[in-house]
Short mmCIF file of C-alpha atoms and ligand atoms in Angstrom, two decimals:
data_model
loop_
_atom_site.label_atom_id
_atom_site.label_comp_id
_atom_site.label_asym_id
_atom_site.label_seq_id
_atom_site.Cartn_x
_atom_site.Cartn_y
_atom_site.Cartn_z
CA MET A 158 0.00 0.01 -0.01
CA PRO A 159 1.35 3.34 -0.87
CA ARG A 160 1.17 6.22 1.71
CA SER A 161 -2.06 8.18 0.92
CA THR A 162 -0.20 11.43 0.30
CA ALA A 163 -1.78 12.81 -2.82
CA ALA A 164 -2.72 15.87 -4.72
CA SER A 165 -6.50 15.73 -5.93
CA ILE A 166 -7.06 17.77 -8.86
CA ASP A 167 -10.78 19.08 -9.47
CA LEU A 168 -11.07 19.40 -13.18
CA GLU A 169 -14.57 20.78 -12.94
CA ALA A 170 -13.28 23.63 -10.85
CA LEU A 171 -10.59 24.31 -13.28
CA LYS A 172 -13.21 24.63 -16.07
CA ARG A 173 -15.26 26.90 -14.06
CA ASN A 174 -12.26 29.14 -13.26
CA TYR A 175 -11.51 29.23 -17.07
CA ARG A 176 -15.15 30.39 -17.65
CA THR A 177 -14.53 33.12 -15.11
CA ALA A 178 -11.57 34.15 -17.00
CA ALA A 179 -13.40 34.11 -20.15
CA ASP A 180 -16.32 36.11 -18.77
CA ARG A 181 -13.81 38.54 -17.35
CA ALA A 182 -12.00 38.90 -20.69
CA GLY A 183 -15.18 40.22 -22.18
CA SER A 184 -14.62 40.66 -26.09
CA ALA A 185 -11.15 39.16 -25.71
CA LYS A 186 -10.62 35.35 -26.00
CA ALA A 187 -8.52 33.72 -23.32
CA MET A 188 -5.72 31.41 -24.28
CA ALA A 189 -5.17 28.93 -21.38
CA VAL A 190 -1.65 29.06 -19.97
CA VAL A 191 -0.76 25.52 -19.08
CA LYS A 192 3.05 25.89 -18.82
CA ALA A 193 5.14 24.28 -16.14
CA ASP A 194 3.08 20.85 -16.28
CA GLY A 195 -0.15 22.93 -16.03
CA TYR A 196 1.12 24.71 -13.02
CA GLY A 197 1.72 21.34 -11.44
CA HIS A 198 -1.65 19.99 -12.15
CA GLY A 199 -0.60 17.86 -15.12
CA ILE A 200 -0.51 19.46 -18.56
CA ALA A 201 -2.09 16.46 -20.36
CA GLN A 202 -5.17 16.37 -17.94
CA VAL A 203 -5.47 20.14 -17.67
CA ALA A 204 -5.23 20.81 -21.35
CA SER A 205 -7.72 17.82 -22.05
CA ALA A 206 -10.23 19.28 -19.47
CA LEU A 207 -10.20 22.65 -21.12
CA ALA A 208 -10.26 21.37 -24.70
CA ASP A 209 -14.01 22.07 -25.21
CA VAL A 210 -13.71 25.65 -23.97
CA ALA A 211 -10.17 26.91 -24.76
CA PRO A 212 -9.51 27.95 -28.31
CA ARG A 213 -5.65 28.22 -27.68
CA TYR A 214 -3.15 27.09 -25.17
CA ALA A 215 0.17 28.93 -24.12
CA VAL A 216 3.26 27.18 -22.76
CA ALA A 217 6.76 28.13 -22.26
CA CYS A 218 8.69 25.82 -24.47
CA ILE A 219 8.21 23.37 -27.29
CA GLU A 220 8.50 20.25 -25.11
CA GLU A 221 5.33 21.35 -23.37
CA ALA A 222 3.56 21.88 -26.59
CA LEU A 223 4.53 18.32 -27.68
CA ALA A 224 2.88 17.00 -24.57
CA ILE A 225 -0.33 18.80 -25.60
CA ARG A 226 -0.13 17.05 -28.96
CA ALA A 227 0.67 13.77 -27.36
CA ALA A 228 -2.56 14.09 -25.39
CA GLY A 229 -4.29 14.28 -28.77
CA LEU A 230 -5.33 17.82 -28.79
CA VAL A 231 -5.40 19.96 -31.89
CA GLN A 232 -5.70 23.63 -30.69
CA PRO A 233 -2.82 26.04 -31.65
CA VAL A 234 -0.24 26.34 -28.82
CA VAL A 235 1.61 29.60 -28.26
CA LEU A 236 5.33 29.18 -27.35
CA LEU A 237 5.83 32.15 -24.91
CA GLN A 238 9.55 31.85 -25.02
CA GLY A 239 9.65 31.42 -28.83
CA VAL A 240 12.03 28.74 -30.01
CA HIS A 241 15.52 27.78 -28.81
CA ALA A 242 16.94 26.57 -32.19
CA ARG A 243 16.42 27.33 -35.70
CA GLY A 244 15.20 23.81 -36.55
CA ASP A 245 12.32 24.30 -34.16
CA LEU A 246 10.69 26.59 -36.51
CA ALA A 247 9.90 23.65 -38.88
CA ASP A 248 8.41 21.60 -35.86
CA CYS A 249 6.28 24.80 -35.28
CA GLU A 250 5.04 24.84 -38.66
CA CYS A 251 4.09 21.25 -39.06
CA SER A 252 2.60 21.04 -35.45
CA ASN A 253 0.72 24.34 -35.43
CA PHE A 254 2.80 25.78 -32.48
CA GLU A 255 3.05 29.61 -32.49
CA PRO A 256 6.33 30.84 -31.24
CA VAL A 257 6.50 34.39 -29.85
CA LEU A 258 9.65 35.70 -31.46
CA HIS A 259 11.37 38.08 -29.05
CA ASN A 260 14.97 38.70 -30.06
CA GLU A 261 17.31 39.21 -33.05
CA LYS A 262 18.43 35.57 -33.26
CA GLN A 263 14.92 34.26 -33.51
CA LEU A 264 14.18 36.95 -36.24
CA GLU A 265 17.26 35.83 -38.12
CA TRP A 266 16.06 32.35 -38.03
CA LEU A 267 12.58 33.31 -39.37
CA GLU A 268 14.56 35.40 -42.16
CA GLN A 269 16.72 32.45 -42.93
CA GLY A 270 14.34 29.61 -43.03
CA ASP A 271 11.83 28.18 -45.43
CA ASP A 272 9.96 27.37 -42.44
CA MET A 273 7.16 29.77 -41.73
CA PRO A 274 4.90 28.84 -38.85
CA TRP A 275 2.38 31.14 -37.51
CA PHE A 276 4.04 33.48 -35.07
CA TRP A 277 3.69 36.39 -32.51
CA LEU A 278 5.95 39.21 -31.90
CA LYS A 279 6.88 40.28 -28.47
CA VAL A 280 7.11 44.01 -27.64
CA ASN A 281 9.17 45.13 -24.60
CA THR A 282 6.88 47.69 -22.86
CA GLY A 283 8.88 47.87 -19.59
CA MET A 284 8.98 44.50 -18.07
CA ASN A 285 12.55 44.38 -19.62
CA ARG A 286 12.78 40.66 -19.64
CA LEU A 287 12.09 39.84 -23.36
CA GLY A 288 10.90 41.54 -26.49
CA PHE A 289 11.87 44.19 -29.01
CA TRP A 290 11.94 47.89 -28.10
CA PRO A 291 8.92 49.81 -29.21
CA ASP A 292 11.18 52.16 -31.11
CA ASP A 293 12.50 49.26 -33.17
CA LEU A 294 9.11 47.74 -34.14
CA GLN A 295 8.99 49.59 -37.47
CA ALA A 296 12.28 48.10 -38.57
CA VAL A 297 11.43 44.64 -37.22
CA MET A 298 8.15 44.67 -39.20
CA ALA A 299 10.05 45.78 -42.35
CA ARG A 300 12.23 42.83 -41.94
CA VAL A 301 9.32 40.40 -41.42
CA GLU A 302 7.51 41.71 -44.54
CA LYS A 303 10.79 41.40 -46.58
CA ALA A 304 11.27 37.79 -45.37
CA GLY A 305 7.70 37.18 -46.55
CA ALA A 306 6.44 36.43 -43.22
CA GLY A 307 3.98 39.19 -42.80
CA SER A 308 1.03 37.10 -43.78
CA ARG A 309 2.08 34.59 -40.92
CA LEU A 310 2.14 37.24 -38.22
CA LEU A 311 -0.82 36.61 -35.76
CA GLY A 312 -0.15 39.29 -33.23
CA PHE A 313 1.86 41.38 -30.89
CA VAL A 314 2.38 40.18 -27.29
CA SER A 315 3.60 42.10 -24.11
CA HIS A 316 3.60 41.29 -20.51
CA PHE A 317 2.93 43.17 -17.39
CA ALA A 318 5.33 43.57 -14.59
CA CYS A 319 3.09 44.93 -11.82
CA ALA A 320 -0.49 43.87 -12.71
CA ASP A 321 -0.68 42.01 -9.29
CA ASP A 322 -0.60 45.36 -7.52
CA THR A 323 -3.62 47.19 -8.33
CA SER A 324 -2.25 50.55 -7.05
CA SER A 325 0.64 50.47 -9.54
CA THR A 326 0.72 52.98 -12.37
CA MET A 327 3.01 50.69 -14.39
CA THR A 328 0.10 48.64 -15.88
CA ALA A 329 -1.54 51.60 -17.42
CA ALA A 330 1.83 53.03 -18.59
CA GLN A 331 2.73 49.54 -20.26
CA THR A 332 -0.68 49.44 -21.81
CA ALA A 333 -0.23 52.92 -23.41
CA VAL A 334 3.23 52.08 -24.77
CA PHE A 335 1.80 48.84 -26.20
CA GLU A 336 -1.06 50.62 -27.93
CA THR A 337 1.15 53.45 -29.43
CA ALA A 338 3.82 50.96 -30.51
CA THR A 339 1.47 48.69 -32.34
CA SER A 340 -0.98 51.45 -33.57
CA ALA A 341 0.48 51.48 -37.27
CA TRP A 342 -0.65 47.73 -37.69
CA PRO A 343 -4.34 47.71 -36.77
CA GLY A 344 -5.09 44.43 -38.40
CA VAL A 345 -2.64 42.56 -36.30
CA MET A 346 -4.04 41.04 -33.21
CA LYS A 347 -2.89 42.07 -29.64
CA SER A 348 -2.27 40.05 -26.42
CA LEU A 349 -1.23 41.66 -23.12
CA GLY A 350 -3.04 40.57 -20.10
CA ASN A 351 -2.03 37.90 -17.58
CA SER A 352 -4.53 36.63 -14.90
CA ALA A 353 -4.19 39.75 -12.72
CA ALA A 354 -5.18 41.99 -15.73
CA HIS A 355 -8.56 40.24 -15.54
CA PHE A 356 -9.25 41.98 -12.25
CA ILE A 357 -8.20 45.45 -13.03
CA SER A 358 -11.36 47.41 -13.83
CA GLY A 359 -11.32 49.11 -17.26
CA GLN A 360 -8.13 47.26 -18.23
CA PRO A 361 -8.21 46.62 -22.08
CA LEU A 362 -7.45 42.93 -22.81
CA PHE A 363 -7.40 43.49 -26.62
CA ASP A 364 -7.74 40.31 -28.75
CA TRP A 365 -6.33 37.68 -26.49
CA SER A 366 -5.74 37.44 -22.70
CA ARG A 367 -3.38 34.89 -21.16
CA PRO A 368 -4.80 33.61 -17.82
CA GLY A 369 -2.62 31.23 -15.89
CA ILE A 370 -2.61 31.13 -12.22
CA MET A 371 -6.39 31.99 -12.04
CA LEU A 372 -7.34 28.76 -13.91
CA TYR A 373 -5.88 26.78 -10.98
CA GLY A 374 -7.55 29.03 -8.20
CA GLY A 375 -4.46 30.93 -7.07
CA SER A 376 -4.79 34.46 -6.67
CA PRO A 377 -2.99 36.86 -9.13
CA VAL A 378 -3.76 39.96 -6.99
CA VAL A 379 -1.59 40.91 -3.97
CA GLY A 380 -3.69 40.92 -0.66
CA LYS A 381 -6.38 38.87 -1.96
CA THR A 382 -6.96 35.13 -1.90
CA GLY A 383 -8.36 33.13 -4.84
CA PRO A 384 -11.67 32.50 -3.22
CA GLU A 385 -12.06 36.23 -2.43
CA LEU A 386 -11.73 36.78 -6.28
CA GLY A 387 -14.32 34.24 -7.13
CA LEU A 388 -12.00 31.51 -8.02
CA GLU A 389 -12.15 27.98 -6.91
CA PRO A 390 -9.30 25.87 -5.56
CA VAL A 391 -8.31 23.11 -8.08
CA MET A 392 -5.67 21.14 -6.15
CA SER A 393 -6.14 19.68 -2.66
CA LEU A 394 -3.02 18.57 -1.37
CA GLU A 395 -3.50 15.83 1.54
CA ALA A 396 -1.44 13.52 3.60
CA PRO A 397 -2.11 11.07 6.49
CA LEU A 398 -1.45 11.53 10.13
CA ILE A 399 1.06 8.76 10.76
CA THR A 400 1.39 9.20 14.59
CA THR A 401 -0.06 11.38 17.43
CA ARG A 402 1.52 11.97 20.98
CA VAL A 403 1.32 14.47 23.86
CA VAL A 404 4.34 16.61 24.08
CA ARG A 405 4.97 17.89 27.70
CA ALA A 406 5.32 21.45 28.35
CA GLY A 407 8.93 22.52 27.85
CA GLU A 408 9.59 19.81 25.26
CA ALA A 409 10.50 20.69 21.64
CA VAL A 410 9.43 19.02 18.41
CA GLY A 411 11.67 18.45 15.42
CA TYR A 412 14.95 19.70 13.97
CA GLY A 413 16.57 22.60 15.76
CA ARG A 414 13.98 22.42 18.55
CA ALA A 415 12.30 25.22 16.58
CA TRP A 416 8.97 24.76 18.47
CA VAL A 417 8.73 24.41 22.12
CA ALA A 418 5.42 23.36 23.96
CA GLU A 419 4.28 25.97 26.37
CA ARG A 420 1.76 23.52 27.84
CA ASP A 421 1.12 19.90 27.26
CA THR A 422 0.20 19.68 23.65
CA ARG A 423 -1.20 16.83 21.66
CA MET A 424 0.45 16.77 18.30
CA GLY A 425 0.82 14.72 15.26
CA MET A 426 3.16 13.95 12.40
CA VAL A 427 1.98 14.20 8.81
CA ALA A 428 3.62 12.20 5.79
CA ILE A 429 4.57 15.15 3.70
CA GLY A 430 7.72 17.12 3.70
CA TYR A 431 9.79 19.48 1.44
CA ALA A 432 10.91 16.43 -0.78
CA ASP A 433 7.20 16.43 -1.81
CA GLY A 434 7.30 20.07 -2.58
CA TYR A 435 5.67 21.35 0.81
CA PRO A 436 7.57 24.66 1.46
CA ARG A 437 10.22 24.33 4.13
CA HIS A 438 10.02 27.97 4.99
CA ALA A 439 6.36 27.51 6.26
CA GLY A 440 6.97 27.79 9.80
CA THR A 441 4.97 27.47 13.09
CA GLY A 442 1.47 28.80 12.68
CA THR A 443 1.06 27.95 9.06
CA PRO A 444 -2.47 26.65 8.55
CA ALA A 445 -3.57 23.11 7.72
CA ALA A 446 -6.92 21.35 8.37
CA ILE A 447 -8.42 17.98 9.42
CA ASP A 448 -12.09 17.45 8.48
CA SER A 449 -12.42 21.07 7.62
CA GLN A 450 -11.25 22.02 11.17
CA ARG A 451 -8.18 24.46 10.91
CA ILE A 452 -5.00 23.28 12.77
CA ARG A 453 -1.48 24.61 12.54
CA LEU A 454 2.07 23.50 11.91
CA ILE A 455 4.63 23.47 14.62
CA GLY A 456 8.36 23.48 14.18
CA ARG A 457 10.38 22.92 11.03
CA VAL A 458 9.13 21.13 7.99
CA SER A 459 11.36 17.93 7.49
CA MET A 460 12.11 16.22 4.29
CA ASP A 461 9.26 13.68 4.50
CA MET A 462 7.10 14.68 7.41
CA LEU A 463 5.90 17.84 9.28
CA ALA A 464 4.38 18.31 12.68
CA VAL A 465 0.96 19.82 13.50
CA ASP A 466 -0.69 21.00 16.74
CA LEU A 467 -3.95 18.98 17.34
CA SER A 468 -5.33 21.06 20.17
CA ASN A 469 -8.13 22.11 17.66
CA ALA A 470 -8.89 18.61 16.43
CA PRO A 471 -9.04 16.48 19.62
CA ASP A 472 -10.61 13.56 17.79
CA ALA A 473 -7.96 13.38 15.26
CA SER A 474 -6.16 9.97 15.12
CA GLU A 475 -3.59 7.99 13.04
CA GLY A 476 -4.71 7.60 9.51
CA ASP A 477 -6.69 10.83 9.42
CA ARG A 478 -6.28 12.88 6.37
CA VAL A 479 -4.64 16.44 6.73
CA GLU A 480 -5.35 18.89 3.97
CA LEU A 481 -2.06 21.06 3.60
CA TRP A 482 -3.93 23.16 1.13
CA GLY A 483 -7.30 22.97 -0.80
CA LYS A 484 -10.80 23.89 0.13
CA THR A 485 -10.32 24.73 3.77
CA VAL A 486 -6.71 26.14 3.70
CA GLY A 487 -6.11 28.34 0.65
CA VAL A 488 -2.85 27.78 -1.17
CA ASP A 489 -2.54 31.49 -1.09
CA GLU A 490 -2.52 31.59 2.72
CA VAL A 491 0.11 28.95 2.90
CA ALA A 492 2.34 30.66 0.24
CA ALA A 493 2.04 33.89 2.28
CA CYS A 494 3.27 31.95 5.54
CA ALA A 495 6.25 30.58 3.53
CA GLY A 496 7.06 34.02 2.03
CA THR A 497 6.17 32.99 -1.50
CA ILE A 498 3.41 32.89 -4.00
CA SER A 499 0.92 30.10 -4.94
CA TYR A 500 2.58 29.79 -8.34
CA GLU A 501 5.86 28.40 -6.75
CA LEU A 502 3.87 25.97 -4.36
CA LEU A 503 1.68 24.55 -7.10
CA THR A 504 4.43 24.10 -9.51
CA GLY A 505 6.91 22.60 -6.86
CA ILE A 506 4.90 19.59 -6.15
CA THR A 507 7.30 16.68 -6.74
CA ASN A 508 6.81 13.36 -8.62
CA ARG A 509 6.70 11.51 -5.36
CA VAL A 510 3.16 12.85 -4.87
CA PRO A 511 0.55 11.05 -7.04
CA ARG A 512 -2.20 13.13 -8.64
CA ILE A 513 -5.79 11.95 -8.49
CA TYR A 514 -8.24 13.34 -10.80
CA ILE A 515 -11.74 14.01 -9.82
C1 PLP B 859 3.14 32.68 -17.41
C2 PLP B 859 2.69 33.77 -18.21
C3 PLP B 859 1.30 34.20 -18.34
C4 PLP B 859 0.27 33.70 -17.18
O1 PLP B 859 0.62 34.54 -16.06
P1 PLP B 859 -0.45 34.31 -14.76
O2 PLP B 859 0.16 35.38 -13.83
O3 PLP B 859 -0.19 33.04 -14.25
O4 PLP B 859 -1.77 34.59 -15.31
C5 PLP B 859 0.92 35.15 -19.26
N1 PLP B 859 1.86 35.51 -20.31
C6 PLP B 859 3.17 35.23 -20.09
C7 PLP B 859 4.06 35.87 -21.13
C8 PLP B 859 3.58 34.34 -19.19
O5 PLP B 859 4.77 34.07 -19.11
#
């Protein structure tokens, strides 16, 4: 019998979150961002579950796009990082992958090649990670036309740096730069918004939005949880209690004696640790739950287990299932306790944890 530690994935909740994104996108269409193994939920299952509703997928790299094809899905797949080798353009063309070309090298490959996939062009509007400078766009477009690739250009892409912070003026500034830079080509589509942009009132989302984290129920907005934004948790991470004991006042639990009992405390050990992807930086006080009853972590997270205070769950016994995050405890809450974001927790679940689809 394997240990019962598992991540349950609610594909119906995923679909409802996609519909929320599509509704919020208004006249824009929403491409489902399923990179990083569907944000840790399994790219084949996630993409398949969304196949009836999502007209396009987006991933980081070609391996991920191939995983979508291996699942038998036919929608176009946008490669957000473009291609890493010239030869990949041919694969894009025959597999209907749409690279987002963002640098000089990729542009040269397009110019040199006979292979003309449909593609997007990335414009750097201030994130300063990837993309052509707005001032260079005219010249880039001239080269695209000269290479005979103009008819294959689907759209312009850019990405927000601060959309998670609703008080930032950066998002409006980037939107303005994007609109101005692309205004000479009104017939070319535009894609700008990540999940967070769906929650900024009045934010234009142009032709295609790119929701990622919101599909999985994580919050894209600083200071708000997914449920507060109308999103449903998709992953429930659960593990069994493997022992319980009463620790006497003054005794400590776990490595470094990081938590010391102030009074006699009934506690339990849970079969999940940082080698499963549970964040080691989640300290004493991080919430978990048994039977929808909230409990708290105590001491340091170990590689294969962690300790919980069972004062709030007096009936809990060996074999009971502990929710680390899911419907009772939001992944955003755990992320905040660990000094990170839900994205990192969801994508960090390791292969040792089986996924169960419901
Ligand atoms: C990952 C990614 C997204 C999705 O971002 P979320 O914050 O998860 O919605 C959108 N666009 C680009 C370019 C990305 O890399």
